[in-house]
C-alpha positions as a printed Julia matrix, in Angstrom:
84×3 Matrix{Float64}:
 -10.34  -54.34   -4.42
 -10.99  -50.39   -4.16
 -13.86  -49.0    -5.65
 -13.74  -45.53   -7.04
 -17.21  -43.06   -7.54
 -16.24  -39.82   -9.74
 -13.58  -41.81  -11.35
 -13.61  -40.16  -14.28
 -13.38  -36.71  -12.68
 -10.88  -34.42  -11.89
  -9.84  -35.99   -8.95
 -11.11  -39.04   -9.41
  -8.85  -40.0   -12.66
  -5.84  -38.77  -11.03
  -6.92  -41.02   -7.93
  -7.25  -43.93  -10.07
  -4.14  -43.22  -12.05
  -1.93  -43.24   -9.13
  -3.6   -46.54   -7.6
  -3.77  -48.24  -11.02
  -3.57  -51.93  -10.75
  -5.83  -54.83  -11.91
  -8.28  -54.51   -8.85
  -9.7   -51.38   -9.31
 -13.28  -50.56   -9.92
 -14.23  -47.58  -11.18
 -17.98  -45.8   -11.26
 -18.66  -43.0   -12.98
 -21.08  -41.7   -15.93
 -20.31  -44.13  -18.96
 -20.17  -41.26  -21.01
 -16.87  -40.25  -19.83
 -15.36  -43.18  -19.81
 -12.98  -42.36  -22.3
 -11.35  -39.9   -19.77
 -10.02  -43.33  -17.66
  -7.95  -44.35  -20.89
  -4.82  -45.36  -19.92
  -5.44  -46.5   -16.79
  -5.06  -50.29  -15.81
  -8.57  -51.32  -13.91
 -10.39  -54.19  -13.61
 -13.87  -52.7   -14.34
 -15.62  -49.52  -15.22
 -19.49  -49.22  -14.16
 -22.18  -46.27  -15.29
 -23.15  -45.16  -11.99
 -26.57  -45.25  -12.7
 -26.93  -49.28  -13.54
 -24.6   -49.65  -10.45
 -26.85  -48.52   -7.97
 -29.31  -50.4    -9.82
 -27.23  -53.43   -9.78
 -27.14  -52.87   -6.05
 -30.64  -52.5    -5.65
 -31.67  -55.19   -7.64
 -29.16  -58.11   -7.92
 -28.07  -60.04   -5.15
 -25.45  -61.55   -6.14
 -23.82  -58.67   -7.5
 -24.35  -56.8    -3.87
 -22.52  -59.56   -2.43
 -19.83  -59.78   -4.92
 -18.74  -56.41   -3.68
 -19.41  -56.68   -0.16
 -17.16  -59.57   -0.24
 -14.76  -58.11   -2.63
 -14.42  -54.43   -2.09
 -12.45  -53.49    0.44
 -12.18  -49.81    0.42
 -14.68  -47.05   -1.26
 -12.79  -43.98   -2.12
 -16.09  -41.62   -3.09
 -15.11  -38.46   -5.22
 -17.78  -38.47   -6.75
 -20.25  -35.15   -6.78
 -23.14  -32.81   -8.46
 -20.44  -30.12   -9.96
 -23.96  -28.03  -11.27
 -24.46  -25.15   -8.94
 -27.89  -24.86  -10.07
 -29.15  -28.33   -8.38
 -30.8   -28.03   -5.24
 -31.77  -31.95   -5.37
């Protein structure tokens, strides 16, 4: 599988477009998941409850260290303000 961060993004849902295929993951804010319409993935995750699901659930950590086989990270702070 290939796991996509930002996949909702510019880059991101272009990325995702041209990859499109039943094992993709995708990880972005769930807010804009409407931007990924149209595109043939496997699963769409709020980045925020990913990381928790990470964190906190060991069989989902496992799931996609066993499943994912590439991380293609576009995701990014576009807010020039942020110094965090």
């Amino acid at each position: 599988m290939i796991l996509i961060t930002g996949a909702a993004g510019f880059i991101g849902k272009r990325l995702a477009s041209s990859l499109e295929k039943d094992s993709l993951l995708l990880v972005d804010d769930i807010e804009k998941i409407s931007a990924c319409d149209g595109i043939k993935y496997k699963d769409y995750y709020d980045y925020r409850s990913f990381i928790e699901q990470l964190e906190n659930d060991d069989d989902f950590a496992a799931f996609i260290a066993k499943n994912v086989d590439i991380i293609l990270h576009q995701g990014a702070c576009t807010d020039t303000t942020n110094y965090d």
